[in-house]
mmCIF file of C-alpha atoms in Angstrom:
data_model
loop_
_atom_site.group_PDB
_atom_site.id
_atom_site.type_symbol
_atom_site.label_atom_id
_atom_site.label_comp_id
_atom_site.label_asym_id
_atom_site.label_seq_id
_atom_site.Cartn_x
_atom_site.Cartn_y
_atom_site.Cartn_z
ATOM 1 C CA MET U 1 1.010 10.793 17.878
ATOM 2 C CA THR U 2 0.075 7.160 17.479
ATOM 3 C CA ARG U 3 -0.839 6.133 13.892
ATOM 4 C CA VAL U 4 -3.718 3.858 13.046
ATOM 5 C CA ILE U 5 -4.256 2.820 9.454
ATOM 6 C CA VAL U 6 -7.726 1.329 9.061
ATOM 7 C CA LEU U 7 -8.093 -0.901 5.976
ATOM 8 C CA ASN U 8 -11.774 -1.505 5.247
ATOM 9 C CA GLY U 9 -13.064 -3.721 2.469
ATOM 10 C CA VAL U 10 -14.995 -6.780 1.429
ATOM 11 C CA GLY U 11 -13.506 -10.125 2.299
ATOM 12 C CA SER U 12 -10.887 -11.284 -0.190
ATOM 13 C CA VAL U 13 -10.238 -7.772 -1.525
ATOM 14 C CA GLY U 14 -6.610 -7.871 -0.319
ATOM 15 C CA LYS U 15 -6.555 -6.264 3.146
ATOM 16 C CA SER U 16 -4.144 -8.766 4.732
ATOM 17 C CA SER U 17 -1.837 -8.754 1.733
ATOM 18 C CA LEU U 18 -1.752 -4.924 1.752
ATOM 19 C CA ALA U 19 -1.125 -4.856 5.508
ATOM 20 C CA ALA U 20 1.900 -7.127 5.077
ATOM 21 C CA ALA U 21 3.225 -4.978 2.212
ATOM 22 C CA VAL U 22 2.774 -1.774 4.288
ATOM 23 C CA GLN U 23 4.578 -3.385 7.215
ATOM 24 C CA ALA U 24 7.491 -4.284 4.907
ATOM 25 C CA LEU U 25 7.691 -0.814 3.341
ATOM 26 C CA SER U 26 6.963 1.396 6.352
ATOM 27 C CA GLU U 27 9.900 3.093 8.071
ATOM 28 C CA GLY U 28 8.535 2.364 11.536
ATOM 29 C CA PRO U 29 7.043 -0.769 13.045
ATOM 30 C CA LEU U 30 3.270 -1.274 12.543
ATOM 31 C CA LEU U 31 1.306 -4.042 14.263
ATOM 32 C CA HIS U 32 -1.252 -5.797 12.064
ATOM 33 C CA VAL U 33 -4.564 -6.289 13.856
ATOM 34 C CA ALA U 34 -7.029 -8.321 11.788
ATOM 35 C CA MET U 35 -10.738 -8.708 12.341
ATOM 36 C CA ASP U 36 -10.368 -12.361 11.269
ATOM 37 C CA SER U 37 -8.078 -12.984 14.273
ATOM 38 C CA PHE U 38 -10.877 -11.897 16.627
ATOM 39 C CA LEU U 39 -13.408 -14.127 14.870
ATOM 40 C CA GLU U 40 -10.959 -17.036 15.089
ATOM 41 C CA MET U 41 -11.022 -16.748 18.886
ATOM 42 C CA LEU U 42 -14.440 -18.296 18.955
ATOM 43 C CA PRO U 43 -14.715 -21.971 19.795
ATOM 44 C CA GLU U 44 -15.643 -24.053 16.807
ATOM 45 C CA LYS U 45 -19.149 -24.773 18.117
ATOM 46 C CA LEU U 46 -19.959 -21.021 18.193
ATOM 47 C CA LYS U 47 -18.510 -20.016 14.792
ATOM 48 C CA ASP U 48 -21.939 -20.116 13.171
ATOM 49 C CA HIS U 49 -24.272 -19.397 16.064
ATOM 50 C CA PRO U 50 -27.134 -16.847 16.141
ATOM 51 C CA ASP U 51 -25.998 -15.377 19.527
ATOM 52 C CA TRP U 52 -22.540 -14.776 18.088
ATOM 53 C CA ILE U 53 -22.019 -14.426 14.378
ATOM 54 C CA SER U 54 -24.033 -16.534 11.949
ATOM 55 C CA TYR U 55 -24.004 -16.973 8.207
ATOM 56 C CA VAL U 56 -27.329 -17.238 6.407
ATOM 57 C CA MET U 57 -27.676 -18.057 2.693
ATOM 58 C CA VAL U 58 -30.015 -15.597 1.001
ATOM 59 C CA ASP U 59 -30.363 -16.239 -2.705
ATOM 60 C CA ASP U 60 -26.727 -16.218 -3.974
ATOM 61 C CA ARG U 61 -25.331 -14.316 -1.011
ATOM 62 C CA VAL U 62 -24.095 -15.314 2.456
ATOM 63 C CA GLU U 63 -25.402 -12.703 4.890
ATOM 64 C CA VAL U 64 -23.531 -12.185 8.131
ATOM 65 C CA GLN U 65 -25.832 -11.730 11.106
ATOM 66 C CA VAL U 66 -24.390 -10.476 14.362
ATOM 67 C CA GLY U 67 -26.127 -11.582 17.528
ATOM 68 C CA PRO U 68 -25.937 -9.870 20.957
ATOM 69 C CA VAL U 69 -22.771 -11.704 22.052
ATOM 70 C CA GLY U 70 -21.190 -11.226 18.638
ATOM 71 C CA ALA U 71 -21.851 -7.466 18.942
ATOM 72 C CA ARG U 72 -19.893 -7.479 22.236
ATOM 73 C CA LEU U 73 -17.023 -9.227 20.513
ATOM 74 C CA LEU U 74 -16.912 -6.593 17.755
ATOM 75 C CA ASP U 75 -17.124 -3.765 20.330
ATOM 76 C CA GLY U 76 -14.338 -5.414 22.275
ATOM 77 C CA MET U 77 -12.296 -5.667 19.082
ATOM 78 C CA LEU U 78 -12.558 -1.911 18.630
ATOM 79 C CA GLY U 79 -11.621 -1.443 22.333
ATOM 80 C CA ALA U 80 -8.529 -3.684 21.822
ATOM 81 C CA VAL U 81 -7.469 -1.660 18.793
ATOM 82 C CA ALA U 82 -7.883 1.552 20.802
ATOM 83 C CA ALA U 83 -6.034 0.024 23.772
ATOM 84 C CA LEU U 84 -3.036 -0.892 21.560
ATOM 85 C CA ALA U 85 -3.000 2.644 20.133
ATOM 86 C CA ASP U 86 -3.342 4.112 23.639
ATOM 87 C CA ALA U 87 -0.239 2.121 24.647
ATOM 88 C CA GLY U 88 1.637 3.886 21.838
ATOM 89 C CA CYS U 89 1.549 1.087 19.260
ATOM 90 C CA ASP U 90 1.262 2.200 15.628
ATOM 91 C CA LEU U 91 -0.937 -0.268 13.819
ATOM 92 C CA ILE U 92 -2.816 -1.381 10.781
ATOM 93 C CA PHE U 93 -6.362 -2.559 11.496
ATOM 94 C CA ASP U 94 -8.009 -4.580 8.757
ATOM 95 C CA ALA U 95 -11.719 -5.128 8.928
ATOM 96 C CA VAL U 96 -15.019 -5.430 7.052
ATOM 97 C CA MET U 97 -17.211 -2.589 8.267
ATOM 98 C CA ASP U 98 -20.432 -0.955 7.136
ATOM 99 C CA ARG U 99 -21.278 2.724 7.705
ATOM 100 C CA GLU U 100 -22.399 2.224 11.352
ATOM 101 C CA ARG U 101 -19.340 0.189 12.313
ATOM 102 C CA VAL U 102 -17.011 2.717 10.615
ATOM 103 C CA ALA U 103 -18.676 5.507 12.598
ATOM 104 C CA ALA U 104 -18.091 3.554 15.817
ATOM 105 C CA CYS U 105 -14.481 2.939 14.772
ATOM 106 C CA ARG U 106 -13.883 6.601 14.006
ATOM 107 C CA ALA U 107 -15.303 7.554 17.422
ATOM 108 C CA ARG U 108 -13.083 5.045 19.257
ATOM 109 C CA LEU U 109 -10.015 6.109 17.350
ATOM 110 C CA GLN U 110 -10.642 9.878 17.520
ATOM 111 C CA PRO U 111 -7.790 10.516 19.961
ATOM 112 C CA PHE U 112 -5.247 9.069 17.519
ATOM 113 C CA ASP U 113 -3.896 9.900 14.085
ATOM 114 C CA ALA U 114 -6.268 7.495 12.292
ATOM 115 C CA VAL U 115 -6.749 7.283 8.567
ATOM 116 C CA PHE U 116 -9.391 5.211 6.851
ATOM 117 C CA VAL U 117 -8.473 3.462 3.609
ATOM 118 C CA GLY U 118 -11.221 1.858 1.522
ATOM 119 C CA LEU U 119 -10.121 -1.115 -0.556
ATOM 120 C CA VAL U 120 -12.272 -1.861 -3.580
ATOM 121 C CA ALA U 121 -12.288 -4.147 -6.572
ATOM 122 C CA PRO U 122 -14.904 -5.365 -9.047
ATOM 123 C CA LEU U 123 -17.150 -8.078 -7.674
ATOM 124 C CA GLU U 124 -15.999 -10.643 -10.232
ATOM 125 C CA VAL U 125 -12.373 -10.135 -9.121
ATOM 126 C CA ILE U 126 -13.258 -10.507 -5.443
ATOM 127 C CA GLU U 127 -15.402 -13.589 -6.085
ATOM 128 C CA ALA U 128 -12.566 -15.241 -8.001
ATOM 129 C CA ARG U 129 -10.228 -14.591 -5.089
ATOM 130 C CA GLU U 130 -12.854 -15.858 -2.632
ATOM 131 C CA ALA U 131 -13.128 -19.160 -4.582
ATOM 132 C CA GLN U 132 -9.335 -19.522 -4.846
ATOM 133 C CA ARG U 133 -8.759 -19.081 -1.132
ATOM 134 C CA GLY U 134 -10.817 -22.057 -0.122
ATOM 135 C CA ASP U 135 -11.313 -20.759 3.442
ATOM 136 C CA ARG U 136 -14.321 -18.471 2.777
ATOM 137 C CA LYS U 137 -17.995 -19.142 2.429
ATOM 138 C CA ILE U 138 -18.845 -18.624 -1.253
ATOM 139 C CA GLY U 139 -21.291 -15.738 -1.536
ATOM 140 C CA LEU U 140 -19.941 -13.800 1.434
ATOM 141 C CA ALA U 141 -18.114 -11.272 -0.778
ATOM 142 C CA ARG U 142 -21.224 -10.801 -2.899
ATOM 143 C CA ALA U 143 -23.281 -9.928 0.214
ATOM 144 C CA GLN U 144 -20.632 -7.489 1.498
ATOM 145 C CA HIS U 145 -19.868 -5.859 -1.858
ATOM 146 C CA GLY U 146 -23.006 -3.757 -1.953
ATOM 147 C CA ARG U 147 -22.817 -2.555 1.651
ATOM 148 C CA VAL U 148 -19.276 -2.079 2.901
ATOM 149 C CA HIS U 149 -18.479 1.269 1.336
ATOM 150 C CA VAL U 150 -21.973 2.737 1.147
ATOM 151 C CA GLY U 151 -22.083 6.100 2.924
ATOM 152 C CA VAL U 152 -18.434 5.814 4.072
ATOM 153 C CA ASP U 153 -16.109 8.735 3.527
ATOM 154 C CA ASP U 154 -12.615 7.242 3.306
ATOM 155 C CA ASP U 155 -9.414 9.272 3.423
ATOM 156 C CA LEU U 156 -8.074 7.191 0.546
ATOM 157 C CA THR U 157 -9.584 4.572 -1.777
ATOM 158 C CA LEU U 158 -7.394 1.952 -3.458
ATOM 159 C CA ASP U 159 -8.524 -0.298 -6.292
ATOM 160 C CA MET U 160 -6.957 -3.643 -5.410
ATOM 161 C CA ALA U 161 -7.726 -5.052 -8.846
ATOM 162 C CA GLU U 162 -5.550 -2.369 -10.433
ATOM 163 C CA LEU U 163 -2.775 -2.304 -7.907
ATOM 164 C CA THR U 164 -0.573 -5.080 -6.509
ATOM 165 C CA PRO U 165 -0.315 -5.062 -2.688
ATOM 166 C CA GLU U 166 3.221 -3.656 -3.045
ATOM 167 C CA ALA U 167 2.086 -0.807 -5.341
ATOM 168 C CA ALA U 168 -0.846 -0.025 -3.092
ATOM 169 C CA ALA U 169 1.473 -0.012 -0.081
ATOM 170 C CA ARG U 170 3.736 2.540 -1.844
ATOM 171 C CA VAL U 171 0.736 4.812 -2.498
ATOM 172 C CA LEU U 172 -0.487 4.478 1.089
ATOM 173 C CA CYS U 173 2.970 5.009 2.649
ATOM 174 C CA GLU U 174 3.683 8.077 0.454
ATOM 175 C CA ARG U 175 0.266 9.562 1.068
ATOM 176 C CA PHE U 176 0.407 9.227 4.895
ATOM 177 C CA GLY U 177 4.145 9.578 5.488
ATOM 178 C CA LEU U 178 4.758 6.064 6.656
#
């Protein structure tokens, strides 16, 4: 049965680094599908547009607001992940999802052997990484931190402040037989 490993966590928690480490360690090939790749498909003029996805500063947080066209993009992203799995591709999907989006993802991936891995770290660690990256809006992680894992029942939770991506990959691969 097709395997789908869903990595869910706040921006800058280490999803992409973990995905690369799992790909290197896994016995079989796993495609890495990243939410960021879908967002990068937008033309520059629409990357902060209320119909698509916009970023609004609220106090010390950058809130992400998804407009009607952005919602279609996110739904299409889940459809693309499901289509790859339906074609028999094992994959790692890395995303930032709240409870509602996780529920939609679970429903779309129900026909497959999907596991949900929550990636966590203390806010100060994530904010330091966010600042070091230089490609993120400062305050985005703070806004996501209090919402991403609320009400979400993951199959495995990994603390990415305590584990290197390689150590986390070993745990994940051992736990799910990759």
